[in-house]
PDB file of C-alpha atoms in Angstrom:
ATOM      1  CA  GLY P  43      -7.608-115.276 -69.608  1.00 63.00           C
ATOM      2  CA  ALA P  44      -8.882-114.217 -73.308  1.00 74.00           C
ATOM      3  CA  VAL P  45      -6.617-114.782 -76.030  1.00 85.00           C
ATOM      4  CA  VAL P  46      -5.669-112.340 -78.632  1.00 91.00           C
ATOM      5  CA  SER P  47      -3.716-112.671 -81.672  1.00 93.00           C
ATOM      6  CA  GLN P  48      -1.762-110.968 -83.789  1.00 95.00           C
ATOM      7  CA  HIS P  49      -0.059-111.465 -87.170  1.00 96.00           C
ATOM      8  CA  PRO P  50       2.475-111.309 -88.462  1.00 96.00           C
ATOM      9  CA  SER P  51       4.886-111.445 -85.696  1.00 94.00           C
ATOM     10  CA  ARG P  52       7.821-109.706 -87.664  1.00 96.00           C
ATOM     11  CA  VAL P  53       7.826-107.942 -90.698  1.00 97.00           C
ATOM     12  CA  ILE P  54      10.517-106.303 -92.629  1.00 97.00           C
ATOM     13  CA  CYS P  55       9.441-104.007 -96.010  1.00 96.00           C
ATOM     14  CA  LYS P  56      10.430-101.648 -97.910  1.00 96.00           C
ATOM     15  CA  SER P  57      10.136 -97.872 -97.625  1.00 97.00           C
ATOM     16  CA  GLY P  58       7.031 -96.473 -99.759  1.00 97.00           C
ATOM     17  CA  THR P  59       5.008-100.167 -99.537  1.00 97.00           C
ATOM     18  CA  SER P  60       2.341-100.963 -97.275  1.00 97.00           C
ATOM     19  CA  VAL P  61       1.858-103.785 -94.599  1.00 97.00           C
ATOM     20  CA  LYS P  62      -1.079-104.722 -92.544  1.00 97.00           C
ATOM     21  CA  ILE P  63      -1.166-106.318 -89.484  1.00 97.00           C
ATOM     22  CA  GLU P  64      -4.146-108.529 -88.400  1.00 97.00           C
ATOM     23  CA  CYS P  65      -5.470-108.358 -84.259  1.00 95.00           C
ATOM     24  CA  ARG P  66      -7.723-111.285 -83.961  1.00 93.00           C
ATOM     25  CA  SER P  67      -9.538-112.094 -80.478  1.00 89.00           C
ATOM     26  CA  LEU P  68      -9.915-115.661 -80.514  1.00 88.00           C
ATOM     27  CA  ASP P  69     -12.431-116.528 -77.862  1.00 82.00           C
ATOM     28  CA  PHE P  70     -14.436-113.410 -77.326  1.00 80.00           C
ATOM     29  CA  GLN P  71     -15.725-110.577 -79.131  1.00 82.00           C
ATOM     30  CA  ALA P  72     -14.395-107.307 -78.990  1.00 82.00           C
ATOM     31  CA  THR P  73     -16.482-104.607 -80.322  1.00 82.00           C
ATOM     32  CA  THR P  74     -13.580-102.137 -79.274  1.00 86.00           C
ATOM     33  CA  MET P  75      -9.692-102.933 -79.696  1.00 91.00           C
ATOM     34  CA  PHE P  76      -6.802-100.676 -79.361  1.00 92.00           C
ATOM     35  CA  TRP P  77      -3.801 -99.858 -81.283  1.00 95.00           C
ATOM     36  CA  TYR P  78      -0.307 -98.601 -80.111  1.00 94.00           C
ATOM     37  CA  ARG P  79       2.957 -98.135 -80.779  1.00 94.00           C
ATOM     38  CA  GLN P  80       6.177 -98.538 -79.007  1.00 91.00           C
ATOM     39  CA  PHE P  81       9.501 -97.260 -79.382  1.00 86.00           C
ATOM     40  CA  PRO P  82      12.492 -98.818 -77.949  1.00 81.00           C
ATOM     41  CA  LYS P  83      12.314 -98.299 -73.732  1.00 75.00           C
ATOM     42  CA  LYS P  84       9.605 -96.126 -73.911  1.00 80.00           C
ATOM     43  CA  SER P  85       5.961 -96.887 -73.066  1.00 80.00           C
ATOM     44  CA  LEU P  86       3.006 -97.608 -74.920  1.00 87.00           C
ATOM     45  CA  MET P  87       1.424 -94.864 -76.978  1.00 90.00           C
ATOM     46  CA  LEU P  88      -2.504 -95.570 -78.279  1.00 90.00           C
ATOM     47  CA  MET P  89      -2.512 -94.712 -81.930  1.00 94.00           C
ATOM     48  CA  ALA P  90      -6.403 -94.970 -82.129  1.00 94.00           C
ATOM     49  CA  THR P  91      -9.156 -97.165 -80.925  1.00 91.00           C
ATOM     50  CA  SER P  92     -11.241 -99.575 -83.161  1.00 88.00           C
ATOM     51  CA  ASN P  93     -14.734 -99.795 -83.088  1.00 84.00           C
ATOM     52  CA  GLU P  94     -16.218-102.432 -85.017  1.00 83.00           C
ATOM     53  CA  GLY P  95     -18.915-101.096 -87.496  1.00 82.00           C
ATOM     54  CA  SER P  96     -17.652 -97.971 -87.415  1.00 84.00           C
ATOM     55  CA  LYS P  97     -14.748 -95.593 -87.934  1.00 88.00           C
ATOM     56  CA  ALA P  98     -11.323 -95.670 -85.569  1.00 92.00           C
ATOM     57  CA  THR P  99     -10.875 -92.632 -83.498  1.00 92.00           C
ATOM     58  CA  TYR P 100      -7.038 -91.535 -83.561  1.00 94.00           C
ATOM     59  CA  GLU P 101      -5.418 -90.198 -80.601  1.00 91.00           C
ATOM     60  CA  GLN P 102      -3.611 -86.569 -81.380  1.00 90.00           C
ATOM     61  CA  GLY P 103      -0.868 -86.616 -83.884  1.00 92.00           C
ATOM     62  CA  VAL P 104      -1.907 -90.019 -85.377  1.00 94.00           C
ATOM     63  CA  GLU P 105      -2.349 -89.460 -89.197  1.00 94.00           C
ATOM     64  CA  LYS P 106      -5.536 -91.551 -89.996  1.00 93.00           C
ATOM     65  CA  ASP P 107      -4.966 -91.445 -93.416  1.00 94.00           C
ATOM     66  CA  LYS P 108      -1.142 -93.142 -93.353  1.00 96.00           C
ATOM     67  CA  PHE P 109      -2.256 -95.702 -90.282  1.00 97.00           C
ATOM     68  CA  LEU P 110      -5.564 -97.061 -91.853  1.00 96.00           C
ATOM     69  CA  ILE P 111      -7.400 -98.994 -89.314  1.00 94.00           C
ATOM     70  CA  ASN P 112     -10.737-101.509 -90.365  1.00 91.00           C
ATOM     71  CA  HIS P 113     -12.478-103.128 -87.526  1.00 88.00           C
ATOM     72  CA  ALA P 114     -14.878-105.403 -90.037  1.00 82.00           C
ATOM     73  CA  SER P 115     -16.078-107.821 -87.340  1.00 87.00           C
ATOM     74  CA  LEU P 116     -16.386-108.524 -83.683  1.00 86.00           C
ATOM     75  CA  THR P 117     -12.935-110.672 -83.636  1.00 90.00           C
ATOM     76  CA  LEU P 118     -10.857-108.721 -86.442  1.00 92.00           C
ATOM     77  CA  SER P 119      -9.164-105.491 -86.751  1.00 93.00           C
ATOM     78  CA  THR P 120      -6.444-104.311 -88.944  1.00 95.00           C
ATOM     79  CA  LEU P 121      -3.692-101.701 -88.869  1.00 97.00           C
ATOM     80  CA  THR P 122      -2.325-101.097 -92.425  1.00 97.00           C
ATOM     81  CA  VAL P 123       0.751 -98.909 -92.551  1.00 97.00           C
ATOM     82  CA  THR P 124       0.815 -97.013 -95.747  1.00 97.00           C
ATOM     83  CA  SER P 125       3.521 -95.606 -97.696  1.00 96.00           C
ATOM     84  CA  ALA P 126       6.065 -96.639 -94.944  1.00 96.00           C
ATOM     85  CA  HIS P 127       9.003 -95.023 -94.199  1.00 96.00           C
ATOM     86  CA  PRO P 128      11.953 -96.138 -91.599  1.00 96.00           C
ATOM     87  CA  GLU P 129      10.699 -93.870 -88.914  1.00 95.00           C
ATOM     88  CA  ASP P 130       7.715 -95.919 -88.748  1.00 96.00           C
ATOM     89  CA  SER P 131       9.929 -98.463 -87.658  1.00 96.00           C
ATOM     90  CA  SER P 132       8.399 -99.511 -83.896  1.00 95.00           C
ATOM     91  CA  PHE P 133       6.710-102.150 -81.751  1.00 94.00           C
ATOM     92  CA  TYR P 134       2.785-102.175 -82.887  1.00 96.00           C
ATOM     93  CA  ILE P 135       0.702-103.917 -79.923  1.00 95.00           C
ATOM     94  CA  CYS P 136      -3.268-104.889 -80.088  1.00 95.00           C
ATOM     95  CA  SER P 137      -5.692-104.873 -77.386  1.00 92.00           C
ATOM     96  CA  ALA P 138      -9.097-105.696 -77.049  1.00 89.00           C
ATOM     97  CA  GLY P 139     -11.617-105.380 -73.876  1.00 77.00           C
ATOM     98  CA  GLY P 140     -10.942-102.874 -71.258  1.00 60.00           C
ATOM     99  CA  GLY P 141     -13.171-100.512 -72.995  1.00 58.00           C
ATOM    100  CA  GLY P 142     -15.240 -98.414 -70.848  1.00 57.00           C
ATOM    101  CA  SER P 143     -15.546 -99.525 -67.123  1.00 58.00           C
ATOM    102  CA  SER P 144     -14.085-103.181 -67.855  1.00 61.00           C
ATOM    103  CA  TYR P 145     -11.208-103.272 -66.668  1.00 66.00           C
ATOM    104  CA  GLU P 146      -8.584-105.733 -68.186  1.00 74.00           C
ATOM    105  CA  GLN P 147      -7.173-105.255 -71.759  1.00 79.00           C
ATOM    106  CA  TYR P 148      -5.748-108.364 -73.250  1.00 87.00           C
ATOM    107  CA  PHE P 149      -2.850-107.716 -75.485  1.00 90.00           C
ATOM    108  CA  GLY P 150      -1.767-109.206 -78.700  1.00 92.00           C
ATOM    109  CA  PRO P 151       1.863-110.494 -78.768  1.00 91.00           C
ATOM    110  CA  GLY P 152       2.929-107.225 -80.594  1.00 94.00           C
ATOM    111  CA  THR P 153       4.421-106.871 -84.443  1.00 96.00           C
ATOM    112  CA  ARG P 154       7.707-105.935 -85.065  1.00 95.00           C
ATOM    113  CA  LEU P 155       7.904-103.666 -88.131  1.00 96.00           C
ATOM    114  CA  THR P 156      11.178-102.531 -89.648  1.00 96.00           C
ATOM    115  CA  VAL P 157      10.962-100.621 -92.774  1.00 97.00           C
ATOM    116  CA  THR P 158      14.672-100.538 -94.826  1.00 96.00           C
TER     117      THR P 158
ATOM    118  CA  GLY N  94      -2.190 -82.456 -68.324  1.00 74.00           C
ATOM    119  CA  GLN N  95      -2.460 -85.902 -67.325  1.00 84.00           C
ATOM    120  CA  ASN N  96       0.980 -87.697 -66.100  1.00 90.00           C
ATOM    121  CA  ILE N  97       1.915 -90.870 -64.542  1.00 94.00           C
ATOM    122  CA  ASP N  98       5.681 -90.826 -62.875  1.00 95.00           C
ATOM    123  CA  GLN N  99       7.727 -94.013 -62.136  1.00 96.00           C
ATOM    124  CA  PRO N 100      11.114 -94.650 -61.887  1.00 96.00           C
ATOM    125  CA  THR N 101      13.025 -95.422 -64.873  1.00 94.00           C
ATOM    126  CA  GLU N 102      15.142 -98.559 -63.639  1.00 96.00           C
ATOM    127  CA  MET N 103      16.026-100.238 -59.986  1.00 98.00           C
ATOM    128  CA  THR N 104      17.901-103.113 -59.392  1.00 98.00           C
ATOM    129  CA  ALA N 105      17.202-105.948 -56.888  1.00 98.00           C
ATOM    130  CA  THR N 106      18.717-109.019 -55.704  1.00 97.00           C
ATOM    131  CA  GLU N 107      17.280-112.424 -56.518  1.00 97.00           C
ATOM    132  CA  GLY N 108      15.389-113.443 -53.206  1.00 97.00           C
ATOM    133  CA  ALA N 109      14.883-109.850 -51.785  1.00 98.00           C
ATOM    134  CA  ILE N 110      12.046-107.824 -51.889  1.00 98.00           C
ATOM    135  CA  VAL N 111      11.383-104.787 -54.137  1.00 98.00           C
ATOM    136  CA  GLN N 112       8.950-101.982 -53.886  1.00 98.00           C
ATOM    137  CA  ILE N 113       8.364-100.031 -57.699  1.00 98.00           C
ATOM    138  CA  ASN N 114       6.220 -96.788 -56.580  1.00 98.00           C
ATOM    139  CA  CYS N 115       3.664 -94.723 -59.276  1.00 98.00           C
ATOM    140  CA  THR N 116       2.427 -91.324 -58.704  1.00 98.00           C
ATOM    141  CA  TYR N 117      -0.274 -90.007 -60.744  1.00 97.00           C
ATOM    142  CA  GLN N 118      -2.169 -86.570 -61.447  1.00 96.00           C
ATOM    143  CA  THR N 119      -5.359 -87.673 -63.865  1.00 94.00           C
ATOM    144  CA  SER N 120      -8.735 -85.943 -65.188  1.00 92.00           C
ATOM    145  CA  GLY N 121     -10.919 -88.524 -62.918  1.00 93.00           C
ATOM    146  CA  PHE N 122      -9.718 -91.859 -61.284  1.00 95.00           C
ATOM    147  CA  ASN N 123     -11.311 -95.113 -62.938  1.00 92.00           C
ATOM    148  CA  GLY N 124      -8.838 -97.832 -61.476  1.00 93.00           C
ATOM    149  CA  LEU N 125      -5.434 -98.311 -61.761  1.00 95.00           C
ATOM    150  CA  PHE N 126      -3.011-101.076 -63.285  1.00 94.00           C
ATOM    151  CA  TRP N 127       0.234-102.692 -63.148  1.00 96.00           C
ATOM    152  CA  TYR N 128       1.443-104.935 -66.098  1.00 94.00           C
ATOM    153  CA  GLN N 129       4.580-106.723 -66.576  1.00 95.00           C
ATOM    154  CA  GLN N 130       6.189-106.651 -70.058  1.00 92.00           C
ATOM    155  CA  HIS N 131       9.435-108.337 -70.680  1.00 92.00           C
ATOM    156  CA  ALA N 132      11.558-106.543 -73.752  1.00 87.00           C
ATOM    157  CA  GLY N 133       9.895-107.909 -76.972  1.00 83.00           C
ATOM    158  CA  GLU N 134       6.971-108.972 -75.965  1.00 87.00           C
ATOM    159  CA  ALA N 135       3.516-107.394 -74.863  1.00 86.00           C
ATOM    160  CA  PRO N 136       2.782-106.625 -71.370  1.00 89.00           C
ATOM    161  CA  THR N 137       0.420-108.943 -69.466  1.00 89.00           C
ATOM    162  CA  PHE N 138      -1.716-108.045 -66.835  1.00 89.00           C
ATOM    163  CA  LEU N 139      -0.915-108.066 -63.064  1.00 93.00           C
ATOM    164  CA  SER N 140      -3.116-106.245 -61.112  1.00 93.00           C
ATOM    165  CA  TYR N 141      -6.108-103.992 -60.947  1.00 92.00           C
ATOM    166  CA  ASN N 142      -6.995-101.307 -57.852  1.00 95.00           C
ATOM    167  CA  VAL N 143      -9.960 -99.074 -57.900  1.00 94.00           C
ATOM    168  CA  LEU N 144     -10.239 -98.917 -54.059  1.00 95.00           C
ATOM    169  CA  ASP N 145      -7.607 -97.857 -51.366  1.00 97.00           C
ATOM    170  CA  GLY N 146      -5.729-100.287 -49.623  1.00 97.00           C
ATOM    171  CA  LEU N 147      -3.341-103.727 -50.865  1.00 97.00           C
ATOM    172  CA  GLU N 148      -4.476-106.226 -52.949  1.00 93.00           C
ATOM    173  CA  GLU N 149      -2.289-109.648 -52.430  1.00 94.00           C
ATOM    174  CA  LYS N 150      -1.981-111.901 -55.451  1.00 90.00           C
ATOM    175  CA  GLY N 151       1.025-114.640 -54.728  1.00 94.00           C
ATOM    176  CA  ARG N 152       4.387-112.888 -54.545  1.00 96.00           C
ATOM    177  CA  PHE N 153       3.236-109.928 -56.400  1.00 97.00           C
ATOM    178  CA  SER N 154       0.984-106.857 -54.192  1.00 97.00           C
ATOM    179  CA  SER N 155      -0.194-103.825 -55.175  1.00 97.00           C
ATOM    180  CA  PHE N 156      -1.378-100.959 -53.267  1.00 98.00           C
ATOM    181  CA  LEU N 157      -3.593 -97.762 -53.967  1.00 98.00           C
ATOM    182  CA  SER N 158      -4.160 -94.548 -52.236  1.00 98.00           C
ATOM    183  CA  ARG N 159      -6.694 -92.047 -54.011  1.00 97.00           C
ATOM    184  CA  SER N 160      -6.204 -89.213 -51.934  1.00 96.00           C
ATOM    185  CA  LYS N 161      -2.360 -89.082 -52.418  1.00 97.00           C
ATOM    186  CA  GLY N 162      -2.460 -90.032 -56.097  1.00 97.00           C
ATOM    187  CA  TYR N 163       0.122 -93.116 -55.442  1.00 97.00           C
ATOM    188  CA  SER N 164       0.404 -96.682 -55.886  1.00 98.00           C
ATOM    189  CA  TYR N 165       2.954 -99.166 -55.401  1.00 98.00           C
ATOM    190  CA  LEU N 166       3.695-102.868 -56.474  1.00 98.00           C
ATOM    191  CA  LEU N 167       5.727-104.920 -54.659  1.00 98.00           C
ATOM    192  CA  LEU N 168       7.238-108.008 -55.471  1.00 98.00           C
ATOM    193  CA  LYS N 169       8.598-110.634 -53.486  1.00 97.00           C
ATOM    194  CA  GLU N 170      11.111-113.338 -53.167  1.00 97.00           C
ATOM    195  CA  LEU N 171      12.374-112.148 -56.391  1.00 98.00           C
ATOM    196  CA  GLN N 172      13.100-114.479 -58.901  1.00 97.00           C
ATOM    197  CA  MET N 173      15.581-113.878 -62.254  1.00 97.00           C
ATOM    198  CA  LYS N 174      12.470-113.999 -64.243  1.00 96.00           C
ATOM    199  CA  ASP N 175      10.788-111.039 -62.793  1.00 97.00           C
ATOM    200  CA  SER N 176      14.126-109.140 -64.827  1.00 97.00           C
ATOM    201  CA  ALA N 177      11.322-106.781 -66.857  1.00 96.00           C
ATOM    202  CA  SER N 178       9.440-103.744 -67.306  1.00 95.00           C
ATOM    203  CA  TYR N 179       6.483-102.916 -64.995  1.00 97.00           C
ATOM    204  CA  LEU N 180       3.673-100.291 -66.164  1.00 95.00           C
ATOM    205  CA  CYS N 181       1.304 -98.060 -64.196  1.00 96.00           C
ATOM    206  CA  ALA N 182      -1.311 -97.023 -66.019  1.00 94.00           C
ATOM    207  CA  VAL N 183      -4.805 -95.073 -65.045  1.00 94.00           C
ATOM    208  CA  LYS N 184      -7.859 -94.960 -66.453  1.00 91.00           C
ATOM    209  CA  ASP N 185      -9.455 -91.460 -66.585  1.00 89.00           C
ATOM    210  CA  SER N 186     -12.696 -89.919 -66.472  1.00 89.00           C
ATOM    211  CA  ASN N 187     -13.365 -90.965 -70.054  1.00 82.00           C
ATOM    212  CA  TYR N 188     -11.865 -94.661 -68.908  1.00 80.00           C
ATOM    213  CA  GLN N 189      -9.341 -93.950 -71.266  1.00 82.00           C
ATOM    214  CA  LEU N 190      -5.890 -95.402 -69.990  1.00 85.00           C
ATOM    215  CA  ILE N 191      -2.939 -93.135 -69.360  1.00 88.00           C
ATOM    216  CA  TRP N 192       0.286 -94.946 -69.613  1.00 90.00           C
ATOM    217  CA  GLY N 193       3.640 -94.536 -67.109  1.00 92.00           C
ATOM    218  CA  ALA N 194       6.901 -94.704 -69.123  1.00 90.00           C
ATOM    219  CA  GLY N 195       7.822 -98.346 -67.759  1.00 93.00           C
ATOM    220  CA  THR N 196      10.431 -98.976 -64.425  1.00 96.00           C
ATOM    221  CA  LYS N 197      12.963-101.447 -65.894  1.00 95.00           C
ATOM    222  CA  LEU N 198      13.950-103.833 -63.042  1.00 97.00           C
ATOM    223  CA  ILE N 199      17.335-105.520 -62.865  1.00 97.00           C
ATOM    224  CA  ILE N 200      17.630-108.640 -60.853  1.00 98.00           C
ATOM    225  CA  LYS N 201      21.377-109.640 -59.852  1.00 96.00           C
ATOM    226  CA  PRO N 202      21.823-113.287 -58.598  1.00 95.00           C
TER     227      PRO N 202
END
């Protein structure tokens, strides 16, 4: 199957700083990527749909000025958590593919963010 | 609203069979997915059903009944490595994935 990478896998940052997470599709082009966050023992929560060359589509309740998404190429999407707070600590997962009628999403390995 | 229900936790014995149920109410239906997720890792794809019936893939099988809004994942010959969370997800009429909260499966020797 297709491979999606995420970097970094773990990051610890201080309150008020910004953190960038990269999501790359390694062997295919992805016009659409998805960003999720997951709290312990909870299901995946879709944050936004990242569209190459255009603005991301954010889910209700997700602050677009806090979670900046850039999808500059067909193989790279980035999520920047700005002015991070401890409540932003979570597991962030990206996925690619699976848009529209395409059926399979390929998930990255996830990024564990801890804000101190 | 849209809703996916699955049990929170199940326990089974190594070598046995377990069935994890999923019921859904969504605006439209464009396929149902099962994913496996080990703790601290991203989900991995297990199965996809869009038509009624049983799809078998090795030790894992997935069943769908669209009229009942119901699916199950059947795991046979359970192994310790099958201990994980199993996520049920449905694509709605807008092709958006709606996720269940996941079922944590605990395998005991």
